[in-house]
CSV table of C-alpha atoms in Angstrom, one decimal:
chain,number,residue,atom,x,y,z
A,1456,MET,CA,-56.9,-45.0,109.7
A,1457,ARG,CA,-59.4,-42.9,111.6
A,1458,SER,CA,-58.8,-40.4,110.0
A,1459,TYR,CA,-58.9,-42.2,106.8
A,1460,ASN,CA,-62.4,-43.8,107.8
A,1461,LYS,CA,-63.8,-40.1,108.7
A,1462,LEU,CA,-62.7,-38.6,105.6
A,1463,ARG,CA,-64.0,-42.0,103.8
A,1464,GLU,CA,-67.3,-42.3,105.8
A,1465,LYS,CA,-68.3,-38.0,104.9
A,1466,ILE,CA,-67.0,-38.8,100.9
A,1467,ASP,CA,-69.6,-41.9,101.1
A,1468,GLN,CA,-72.3,-39.5,102.6
A,1469,ASN,CA,-72.2,-36.6,100.0
A,1470,LYS,CA,-71.4,-34.9,104.1
A,1471,ALA,CA,-67.7,-34.0,103.4
A,1472,LYS,CA,-67.0,-30.8,102.6
A,1473,ILE,CA,-65.5,-29.6,99.5
A,1474,CYS,CA,-63.2,-26.0,99.0
A,1475,VAL,CA,-62.1,-25.7,95.3
A,1476,VAL,CA,-58.8,-24.0,94.9
A,1477,GLY,CA,-58.6,-21.8,91.6
A,1478,LEU,CA,-63.1,-20.7,90.1
A,1479,GLY,CA,-62.0,-20.6,86.6
A,1480,TYR,CA,-62.5,-23.1,83.4
A,1481,VAL,CA,-61.3,-25.8,86.0
A,1482,GLY,CA,-62.5,-25.4,88.8
A,1483,LEU,CA,-66.2,-23.3,88.8
A,1484,PRO,CA,-67.5,-26.2,86.3
A,1485,LEU,CA,-66.0,-29.2,89.5
A,1486,ALA,CA,-67.3,-26.5,91.6
A,1487,VAL,CA,-70.8,-26.7,90.3
A,1488,ALA,CA,-70.5,-30.6,89.3
A,1489,PHE,CA,-70.1,-31.3,93.4
A,1490,LEU,CA,-72.8,-28.7,94.5
A,1491,LYS,CA,-75.5,-30.6,92.2
A,1492,GLU,CA,-74.4,-33.9,93.9
A,1493,LYS,CA,-76.0,-32.5,96.9
A,1494,PHE,CA,-71.9,-31.3,98.6
A,1495,PHE,CA,-71.3,-28.2,100.4
A,1496,VAL,CA,-68.8,-26.1,98.4
A,1497,TYR,CA,-65.9,-23.1,99.3
A,1498,GLY,CA,-64.7,-21.6,96.5
A,1499,PHE,CA,-61.2,-20.4,97.1
A,1500,ASP,CA,-60.4,-17.7,94.7
A,1501,THR,CA,-57.3,-14.1,95.3
A,1502,ASN,CA,-58.9,-12.6,91.6
A,1503,SER,CA,-62.0,-10.9,94.1
A,1504,LEU,CA,-63.3,-9.7,90.9
A,1505,ARG,CA,-64.1,-13.0,90.3
A,1506,ILE,CA,-66.2,-14.1,93.3
A,1507,LYS,CA,-67.8,-10.4,92.9
A,1508,LYS,CA,-69.0,-12.0,89.5
A,1509,LEU,CA,-70.0,-15.1,91.2
A,1510,LYS,CA,-72.3,-13.6,93.8
A,1511,GLN,CA,-73.7,-10.9,91.0
A,1512,GLY,CA,-75.0,-13.1,88.6
A,1513,ILE,CA,-72.5,-12.2,85.7
A,1514,LYS,CA,-70.7,-14.8,83.7
A,1515,TYR,CA,-67.5,-15.4,83.4
A,1516,ILE,CA,-67.2,-19.2,81.8
A,1517,VAL,CA,-69.1,-20.8,79.3
A,1518,ASP,CA,-69.9,-24.3,80.4
A,1519,VAL,CA,-71.7,-22.7,83.7
A,1520,ASN,CA,-75.0,-21.2,84.2
A,1521,PRO,CA,-74.9,-18.2,86.8
A,1522,LYS,CA,-78.0,-18.6,87.7
A,1523,ASP,CA,-77.1,-21.8,88.8
A,1524,VAL,CA,-74.1,-20.3,90.4
A,1525,LEU,CA,-77.2,-18.2,92.1
A,1526,TYR,CA,-79.1,-20.8,93.2
A,1527,PHE,CA,-76.3,-22.3,95.5
A,1528,ILE,CA,-75.1,-19.0,97.6
A,1529,LYS,CA,-78.7,-18.5,98.2
A,1530,LYS,CA,-79.3,-21.6,99.4
A,1531,LYS,CA,-75.7,-21.4,101.7
A,1532,LYS,CA,-74.7,-23.6,99.6
A,1533,PHE,CA,-71.8,-22.4,98.0
A,1534,TYR,CA,-69.0,-19.9,99.1
A,1535,PRO,CA,-67.0,-18.5,97.6
A,1536,THR,CA,-65.3,-16.7,98.6
A,1537,THR,CA,-60.6,-14.4,98.7
A,1538,ASP,CA,-60.4,-15.7,102.8
A,1539,LYS,CA,-57.7,-18.5,103.2
A,1540,ARG,CA,-59.5,-19.4,106.5
A,1541,VAL,CA,-62.4,-22.0,104.2
A,1542,LEU,CA,-59.0,-24.0,103.6
A,1543,LYS,CA,-59.1,-25.6,107.3
A,1544,GLU,CA,-62.6,-26.0,107.4
A,1545,ALA,CA,-63.1,-28.2,104.4
A,1546,ASP,CA,-62.0,-32.1,104.3
A,1547,VAL,CA,-61.6,-32.3,100.9
A,1548,ILE,CA,-59.4,-29.1,98.8
A,1549,ILE,CA,-59.1,-29.1,94.7
A,1550,VAL,CA,-56.1,-27.3,93.3
A,1551,CYS,CA,-57.3,-25.9,89.9
A,1552,VAL,CA,-54.4,-23.0,89.5
A,1553,PRO,CA,-53.7,-21.5,86.5
A,1554,THR,CA,-49.3,-22.7,85.0
A,1555,PRO,CA,-48.2,-20.8,82.5
A,1556,LEU,CA,-45.0,-21.0,80.6
A,1557,ARG,CA,-42.5,-18.1,80.9
A,1558,LYS,CA,-41.7,-16.4,77.9
A,1559,VAL,CA,-38.9,-18.6,78.2
A,1560,LYS,CA,-40.6,-21.6,77.5
A,1561,ILE,CA,-40.1,-22.8,81.4
A,1562,PRO,CA,-42.8,-23.7,83.1
A,1563,ASP,CA,-44.3,-21.4,86.0
A,1564,VAL,CA,-45.5,-23.1,89.1
A,1565,SER,CA,-45.8,-20.6,90.8
A,1566,TYR,CA,-48.9,-20.5,91.6
A,1567,VAL,CA,-49.0,-24.5,92.9
A,1568,ILE,CA,-46.3,-23.3,95.1
A,1569,ALA,CA,-48.2,-20.1,96.8
A,1570,ALA,CA,-51.6,-22.5,96.9
A,1571,ALA,CA,-50.1,-25.5,98.8
A,1572,ARG,CA,-48.0,-23.1,100.8
A,1573,THR,CA,-51.4,-21.1,102.2
A,1574,ILE,CA,-53.2,-24.5,102.1
A,1575,SER,CA,-50.3,-25.8,104.5
A,1576,LYS,CA,-51.3,-22.8,106.7
A,1577,ASN,CA,-54.5,-23.8,107.3
A,1578,LEU,CA,-53.9,-27.9,107.3
A,1579,ARG,CA,-55.6,-29.5,109.2
A,1580,LYS,CA,-55.8,-33.8,110.3
A,1581,GLY,CA,-57.8,-35.9,108.4
A,1582,GLN,CA,-58.2,-33.6,104.5
A,1583,LEU,CA,-57.8,-34.8,100.8
A,1584,ILE,CA,-55.8,-32.2,98.8
A,1585,ILE,CA,-55.7,-33.2,95.3
A,1586,LEU,CA,-53.7,-31.1,92.1
A,1587,GLU,CA,-56.3,-30.7,88.8
A,1588,SER,CA,-53.8,-28.5,87.5
A,1589,THR,CA,-51.2,-29.5,84.8
A,1590,SER,CA,-47.7,-29.2,85.4
A,1591,TYR,CA,-44.1,-31.6,84.9
A,1592,PRO,CA,-43.4,-35.1,86.2
A,1593,THR,CA,-42.6,-35.4,89.8
A,1594,THR,CA,-44.6,-31.6,90.6
A,1595,THR,CA,-47.2,-33.2,93.2
A,1596,ARG,CA,-44.5,-35.4,95.1
A,1597,ASP,CA,-41.2,-33.4,94.5
A,1598,VAL,CA,-43.1,-29.5,94.6
A,1599,VAL,CA,-46.3,-30.0,97.0
A,1600,LEU,CA,-45.6,-32.7,99.3
A,1601,PRO,CA,-42.4,-31.6,100.9
A,1602,ILE,CA,-44.7,-28.2,101.2
A,1603,LEU,CA,-47.8,-30.0,103.2
A,1604,SER,CA,-45.2,-32.4,105.1
A,1605,SER,CA,-43.4,-29.1,106.6
A,1606,ARG,CA,-45.7,-29.2,110.2
A,1607,SER,CA,-44.3,-32.9,110.2
A,1608,PHE,CA,-47.8,-34.1,109.1
A,1609,LYS,CA,-48.0,-37.8,107.6
A,1610,GLU,CA,-49.5,-38.1,103.9
A,1611,GLY,CA,-50.9,-41.7,104.2
A,1612,GLU,CA,-52.1,-40.9,107.9
A,1613,ASP,CA,-51.8,-37.1,109.0
A,1614,PHE,CA,-53.2,-35.8,104.6
A,1615,PHE,CA,-54.1,-37.3,101.9
A,1616,LEU,CA,-52.1,-36.4,98.1
A,1617,CYS,CA,-53.2,-36.9,95.3
A,1618,PHE,CA,-53.0,-35.7,91.0
A,1619,SER,CA,-56.3,-35.8,88.9
A,1620,PRO,CA,-55.3,-34.5,85.6
A,1621,GLU,CA,-57.8,-31.9,84.3
A,1622,ARG,CA,-59.6,-32.4,81.1
A,1623,VAL,CA,-61.7,-29.7,80.8
A,1624,ASN,CA,-62.3,-28.8,77.0
A,1625,PRO,CA,-65.1,-25.1,77.3
A,1626,GLY,CA,-67.5,-25.6,75.3
A,1627,ASP,CA,-68.1,-28.9,74.2
A,1628,LYS,CA,-71.7,-29.5,75.0
A,1629,LYS,CA,-70.7,-33.5,73.8
A,1630,PHE,CA,-68.4,-34.3,76.9
A,1631,PRO,CA,-69.0,-32.0,79.1
A,1632,LEU,CA,-67.1,-32.9,82.7
A,1633,THR,CA,-70.1,-35.6,84.2
A,1634,LYS,CA,-69.1,-37.4,81.6
A,1635,ILE,CA,-65.0,-37.1,81.0
A,1636,PRO,CA,-63.1,-40.1,82.2
A,1637,LYS,CA,-61.0,-39.2,85.6
A,1638,VAL,CA,-57.5,-40.6,85.8
A,1639,VAL,CA,-55.9,-40.4,90.1
A,1640,GLY,CA,-53.0,-41.2,91.1
A,1641,GLY,CA,-51.5,-40.3,94.1
A,1642,MET,CA,-49.1,-40.8,96.6
A,1643,SER,CA,-50.4,-44.1,98.7
A,1644,LYS,CA,-53.1,-46.3,98.4
A,1645,ALA,CA,-54.9,-44.5,101.2
A,1646,SER,CA,-55.1,-41.2,98.6
A,1647,VAL,CA,-56.3,-43.1,96.0
A,1648,ARG,CA,-59.2,-45.1,97.1
A,1649,LEU,CA,-60.7,-41.4,98.8
A,1650,ALA,CA,-60.1,-39.1,95.7
A,1651,LYS,CA,-61.9,-42.2,93.3
A,1652,ALA,CA,-65.0,-42.5,95.8
A,1653,LEU,CA,-65.1,-38.2,95.5
A,1654,TYR,CA,-64.6,-38.5,91.8
A,1655,SER,CA,-67.2,-41.9,91.6
A,1656,LYS,CA,-70.1,-39.1,92.7
A,1657,ILE,CA,-69.3,-36.3,89.8
A,1658,VAL,CA,-68.0,-39.2,87.2
A,1659,GLU,CA,-68.7,-42.8,86.2
A,1660,ASN,CA,-65.5,-43.8,85.5
A,1661,VAL,CA,-62.6,-43.2,87.7
A,1662,PHE,CA,-59.3,-44.8,86.8
A,1663,CYS,CA,-56.9,-45.6,89.4
A,1664,VAL,CA,-53.1,-45.9,88.6
A,1665,SER,CA,-49.3,-46.5,90.3
A,1666,SER,CA,-49.3,-43.1,91.3
A,1667,ALA,CA,-49.2,-40.0,90.4
A,1668,GLU,CA,-46.4,-39.1,88.4
A,1669,VAL,CA,-48.5,-41.4,86.0
A,1670,ALA,CA,-51.6,-39.4,86.2
A,1671,GLU,CA,-48.6,-36.6,85.2
A,1672,THR,CA,-47.4,-38.0,82.8
A,1673,ALA,CA,-51.2,-39.1,81.0
A,1674,LYS,CA,-51.9,-35.7,80.2
A,1675,LEU,CA,-49.1,-35.0,78.9
A,1676,LEU,CA,-49.3,-37.1,76.4
A,1677,GLU,CA,-53.2,-36.4,75.7
A,1678,ASN,CA,-51.7,-32.9,74.4
A,1679,THR,CA,-48.8,-33.4,72.9
A,1680,PHE,CA,-50.5,-36.3,71.0
A,1681,ARG,CA,-52.7,-33.8,69.7
A,1682,LEU,CA,-49.6,-31.2,69.3
A,1683,VAL,CA,-48.0,-33.2,67.2
A,1684,ASN,CA,-50.9,-34.6,64.8
A,1685,ILE,CA,-51.6,-31.1,64.5
A,1686,ALA,CA,-48.1,-30.3,63.4
A,1687,LEU,CA,-48.4,-33.1,61.1
A,1688,VAL,CA,-51.5,-32.0,59.4
A,1689,ASN,CA,-49.7,-28.2,59.3
A,1690,GLU,CA,-47.4,-29.3,57.5
A,1691,PHE,CA,-49.2,-31.2,55.5
A,1692,LEU,CA,-51.0,-27.6,54.4
A,1693,MET,CA,-48.0,-26.5,53.4
A,1694,VAL,CA,-47.0,-28.6,51.3
A,1695,CYS,CA,-50.7,-29.5,49.7
A,1696,HIS,CA,-50.2,-25.0,48.9
A,1697,LYS,CA,-47.6,-26.1,46.7
A,1698,LEU,CA,-49.1,-28.8,45.0
A,1699,LYS,CA,-51.9,-26.8,44.9
A,1700,ILE,CA,-53.9,-29.7,46.3
A,1701,SER,CA,-57.0,-29.0,48.3
A,1702,ILE,CA,-55.8,-30.4,51.9
A,1703,TRP,CA,-59.2,-30.2,53.3
A,1704,GLU,CA,-60.0,-32.4,50.7
A,1705,VAL,CA,-57.1,-34.9,51.2
A,1706,ILE,CA,-58.3,-34.9,54.7
A,1707,GLU,CA,-61.8,-36.2,53.6
A,1708,ALA,CA,-60.7,-38.5,51.6
A,1709,ALA,CA,-58.1,-40.1,54.1
A,1710,LYS,CA,-60.9,-40.4,57.3
A,1711,THR,CA,-63.2,-42.4,55.3
A,1712,LYS,CA,-60.6,-45.7,56.1
A,1713,PRO,CA,-62.2,-46.7,59.0
A,1714,PHE,CA,-59.3,-48.1,60.9
A,1715,GLY,CA,-55.9,-46.7,61.8
A,1716,PHE,CA,-56.6,-43.1,60.7
A,1717,MET,CA,-57.7,-39.7,63.0
A,1718,PRO,CA,-58.7,-36.6,61.4
A,1719,PHE,CA,-57.3,-33.4,62.0
A,1720,TYR,CA,-57.5,-29.5,60.8
A,1721,PRO,CA,-55.0,-27.0,59.9
A,1722,GLY,CA,-55.6,-24.1,61.0
A,1723,PRO,CA,-53.9,-20.4,61.8
A,1724,GLY,CA,-52.0,-21.7,64.3
A,1725,ILE,CA,-53.1,-23.8,68.2
A,1726,GLY,CA,-54.3,-21.6,71.7
A,1727,GLY,CA,-55.2,-22.7,75.0
A,1728,HIS,CA,-53.6,-22.8,78.0
A,1729,CYS,CA,-53.1,-27.3,77.1
A,1730,ILE,CA,-52.0,-28.0,73.1
A,1731,PRO,CA,-49.4,-25.0,73.4
A,1732,CYS,CA,-47.9,-25.1,77.0
A,1733,ASP,CA,-48.6,-29.1,78.0
A,1734,PRO,CA,-46.3,-30.7,76.1
A,1735,ILE,CA,-43.8,-27.5,77.1
A,1736,TYR,CA,-43.2,-29.2,80.7
A,1737,LEU,CA,-42.5,-32.5,79.2
A,1738,SER,CA,-40.1,-31.1,76.8
A,1739,TRP,CA,-38.6,-29.0,79.4
A,1740,LYS,CA,-38.6,-31.9,82.2
A,1741,ALA,CA,-36.8,-34.4,79.1
A,1742,LYS,CA,-33.8,-32.2,79.2
A,1743,LYS,CA,-33.2,-31.8,83.0
A,1744,LEU,CA,-32.8,-35.1,82.6
A,1745,GLY,CA,-30.2,-35.0,79.9
A,1746,PHE,CA,-32.9,-35.8,77.1
A,1747,LYS,CA,-34.0,-34.6,74.1
A,1748,THR,CA,-37.6,-33.9,72.5
A,1749,LYS,CA,-36.9,-33.8,69.1
A,1750,MET,CA,-40.7,-34.2,68.6
A,1751,ILE,CA,-42.9,-32.3,71.0
A,1752,ASP,CA,-39.7,-29.7,69.8
A,1753,LEU,CA,-40.5,-30.1,66.3
A,1754,ALA,CA,-44.0,-29.9,66.0
A,1755,SER,CA,-44.5,-26.9,68.9
A,1756,TYR,CA,-42.2,-24.6,66.2
A,1757,ILE,CA,-44.5,-25.7,63.1
A,1758,ASN,CA,-47.3,-24.8,65.1
A,1759,HIS,CA,-46.0,-21.6,65.9
A,1760,PHE,CA,-44.7,-20.6,62.7
A,1761,MET,CA,-48.6,-20.4,61.7
A,1762,PRO,CA,-49.0,-17.4,62.2
A,1763,LYS,CA,-46.4,-15.7,60.5
A,1764,TYR,CA,-47.3,-18.4,57.5
A,1765,VAL,CA,-50.8,-17.3,57.8
A,1766,ILE,CA,-49.8,-13.2,57.2
A,1767,GLU,CA,-47.6,-14.9,54.5
A,1768,ARG,CA,-50.5,-16.4,52.2
A,1769,ILE,CA,-52.7,-12.9,53.1
A,1770,LYS,CA,-49.2,-11.3,51.1
A,1771,SER,CA,-49.5,-13.0,49.1
A,1772,LEU,CA,-53.2,-13.5,47.6
A,1773,LEU,CA,-53.2,-9.2,48.2
A,1774,LYS,CA,-50.0,-9.0,45.6
A,1775,GLN,CA,-52.1,-11.4,43.3
A,1776,GLN,CA,-54.8,-8.7,43.1
A,1777,GLY,CA,-51.7,-6.0,42.7
A,1778,LYS,CA,-52.0,-4.4,46.3
A,1779,PHE,CA,-49.5,-4.2,49.0
A,1780,LEU,CA,-49.8,-5.8,52.8
A,1781,LYS,CA,-48.3,-2.7,53.4
A,1782,LYS,CA,-51.0,-0.7,51.8
A,1783,ALA,CA,-54.1,-3.2,52.9
A,1784,LYS,CA,-56.8,-2.7,55.5
A,1785,ILE,CA,-57.3,-6.3,56.8
A,1786,LEU,CA,-59.8,-7.8,58.8
A,1787,ILE,CA,-59.5,-10.1,61.3
A,1788,LEU,CA,-62.6,-12.4,61.6
A,1789,GLY,CA,-62.2,-14.0,65.5
A,1790,VAL,CA,-60.1,-13.8,68.0
A,1791,THR,CA,-60.8,-15.9,70.6
A,1792,TYR,CA,-58.1,-19.4,70.9
A,1793,LYS,CA,-61.8,-21.7,70.3
A,1794,LYS,CA,-64.9,-20.9,68.6
A,1795,ASP,CA,-68.0,-20.2,70.7
A,1796,VAL,CA,-65.3,-19.5,73.7
A,1797,LYS,CA,-64.1,-16.3,75.2
A,1798,ASP,CA,-60.2,-16.5,76.1
A,1799,LEU,CA,-58.0,-15.3,74.5
A,1800,ARG,CA,-55.0,-17.0,76.1
A,1801,GLU,CA,-52.4,-17.9,73.4
A,1802,SER,CA,-54.7,-17.0,71.0
A,1803,PRO,CA,-52.9,-17.3,66.9
A,1804,ALA,CA,-55.2,-14.6,66.9
A,1805,LEU,CA,-53.5,-11.9,68.7
A,1806,GLU,CA,-49.9,-13.1,66.9
A,1807,ILE,CA,-51.3,-12.6,63.2
A,1808,ILE,CA,-52.7,-9.1,64.3
A,1809,GLU,CA,-49.7,-8.0,66.4
A,1810,GLY,CA,-46.6,-9.6,63.0
A,1811,LEU,CA,-49.0,-7.6,60.7
A,1812,LYS,CA,-49.3,-4.3,62.9
A,1813,LYS,CA,-45.6,-4.4,62.9
A,1814,ARG,CA,-45.5,-4.6,59.2
A,1815,GLU,CA,-47.8,-1.7,59.7
A,1816,VAL,CA,-51.1,-2.7,58.0
A,1817,LYS,CA,-53.8,-1.7,59.2
A,1818,VAL,CA,-55.8,-4.0,61.1
A,1819,ASP,CA,-59.5,-4.1,62.9
A,1820,TYR,CA,-61.6,-7.4,64.1
A,1821,TYR,CA,-64.1,-8.5,64.8
A,1822,ASP,CA,-65.5,-11.2,67.6
A,1823,PRO,CA,-68.6,-11.6,69.5
A,1824,PHE,CA,-67.2,-11.9,72.5
A,1825,ILE,CA,-64.3,-9.4,73.0
A,1826,PRO,CA,-65.6,-5.9,73.1
A,1827,TYR,CA,-62.3,-4.4,72.7
A,1828,LEU,CA,-58.1,-6.1,72.2
A,1829,LYS,CA,-56.0,-4.4,75.3
A,1830,ILE,CA,-53.5,-7.2,75.7
A,1831,HIS,CA,-49.7,-7.1,74.6
A,1832,LYS,CA,-48.9,-4.5,72.0
A,1833,ILE,CA,-52.7,-4.4,70.8
A,1834,ASN,CA,-55.3,-1.8,71.5
A,1835,LEU,CA,-58.6,-2.5,69.6
A,1836,LYS,CA,-62.0,-1.3,69.6
A,1837,ARG,CA,-63.7,-4.2,67.3
A,1838,ILE,CA,-65.8,-3.1,64.5
A,1839,VAL,CA,-69.3,-3.5,63.9
A,1840,LEU,CA,-70.4,-5.7,61.2
A,1841,LYS,CA,-71.9,-4.3,58.5
A,1842,LYS,CA,-72.4,-4.2,54.5
A,1843,THR,CA,-70.6,-0.7,53.8
A,1844,LYS,CA,-67.9,-1.4,56.9
A,1845,ILE,CA,-67.2,-4.9,55.3
A,1846,GLY,CA,-66.6,-4.5,51.5
A,1847,LYS,CA,-64.1,-1.7,52.5
A,1848,TYR,CA,-61.5,-4.2,53.8
A,1849,ASP,CA,-58.6,-5.4,51.6
A,1850,CYS,CA,-58.6,-8.7,52.9
A,1851,VAL,CA,-61.1,-10.9,55.4
A,1852,VAL,CA,-59.1,-13.7,57.6
A,1853,LEU,CA,-61.8,-16.1,58.9
A,1854,VAL,CA,-59.6,-16.9,62.2
A,1855,THR,CA,-62.1,-18.1,64.6
A,1856,ASP,CA,-65.6,-20.0,63.5
A,1857,HIS,CA,-67.8,-18.3,65.7
A,1858,SER,CA,-70.7,-19.7,65.2
A,1859,CYS,CA,-73.1,-16.8,65.5
A,1860,ILE,CA,-71.9,-15.2,62.2
A,1861,ASN,CA,-73.6,-15.2,58.2
A,1862,TYR,CA,-70.6,-16.3,57.0
A,1863,ARG,CA,-73.3,-16.1,53.8
A,1864,PHE,CA,-73.4,-12.4,54.1
A,1865,LEU,CA,-69.3,-11.5,55.0
A,1866,GLN,CA,-68.7,-13.1,51.6
A,1867,LYS,CA,-71.5,-11.0,49.7
A,1868,ASN,CA,-69.8,-8.1,50.8
A,1869,SER,CA,-66.9,-8.9,51.1
A,1870,LYS,CA,-63.3,-7.9,48.3
A,1871,LEU,CA,-61.3,-11.5,49.2
A,1872,ILE,CA,-61.5,-14.1,52.3
A,1873,LEU,CA,-59.4,-16.5,53.8
A,1874,ASP,CA,-60.8,-19.1,55.2
A,1875,THR,CA,-58.2,-20.5,57.5
A,1876,ARG,CA,-61.0,-23.5,59.1
A,1877,CYS,CA,-63.1,-24.1,56.4
A,1878,VAL,CA,-66.0,-22.9,57.0
A,1879,TYR,CA,-66.7,-22.6,53.3
A,1880,LYS,CA,-66.5,-26.0,52.0
A,1881,GLU,CA,-68.8,-24.6,48.5
A,1882,LYS,CA,-66.9,-22.5,46.8
A,1883,PHE,CA,-66.7,-19.1,45.8
A,1884,ASP,CA,-64.4,-17.0,43.4
A,1885,ASN,CA,-63.9,-14.4,47.5
A,1886,VAL,CA,-63.2,-17.6,48.8
A,1887,VAL,CA,-59.1,-18.4,50.0
A,1888,LEU,CA,-58.6,-21.8,52.1
A,1889,LEU,CA,-55.6,-21.5,53.7
């Protein structure tokens, strides 16, 4: 237990050197949280442009102030680098790399495997490795552990391995990383104790579970819960439209019940990494075990149908005004997947734009966070949101409700607005709610 005792003492005294692998939406805020508790932190990322931005004080993560980063770099407390040799210097390595889905809806753990192999080549005795990247149950045990054990090091004695799911909600000021409880599951009791001691330095509540698999599955349950409930309310939206009832008013009425109901809201589709992708990991793993996750698959289908539904609503609204979709000019307002966040991952706005362009519709966009769109088959530059410009569009589709947009100005100068986010609480003749 010499390795354990030595590492535990370093963690308790805030002297453990931490290396965060992957400095994105999860990794960078985590690195800053440890820096603020006076830990020395390495930031390892293969993206040299990202490292350059950090050193130049350029902001690319909404929850991190670049001035804080520069302060810690100048104080020589934070060392962001593309040099993998820093892994050997660290006492704790936290892996926060992407886990996307392939086009055929199969989990892509290639980044996790690459990170594990790099760590293995630089592994030394007495290190704690924590995987935070969301993946299917057994990833830590079946994928990461064998790679780290390849040098005849024994987990629980020579090194320590845990899984602790990230719970970052970009742009959420009410629940920043340090206010969100951490779940920890490990390969051994010693690993869990070390991880709990580490995370307790930045988070008030650390909840330990019996295995890495429980921690992995807990993360998938959290996001599947949201996926299913969003799908349910999206289906309600379509039914209410047929019934000529406002789904938004229905939700306001239902949420007056003080128990047994939690409000979810419809929209143009789901975006980001968590909700569209994470439940599919569980669905994929279940299929491997001969079980079909009918509810997850159906919920995923409904949510991914919503961009098509939005296009059909645009077509219907224009038809009521005697206009054809193909000859219309459409403005998409907001293209990021979430309000006030500069993130295009899985954004439904992209699907709406692509769907309209396939129908040969003239499409423009405005988003205060995205100056140009060059992704998939889209190559557009944002317009200037001014009075003379807005009035030329047959329909403005409000997809992402950024706080900094003047919605009253937009309403006064638009012919027609399809509001997919219920920004307009009061009724206007030229505004239609999804």
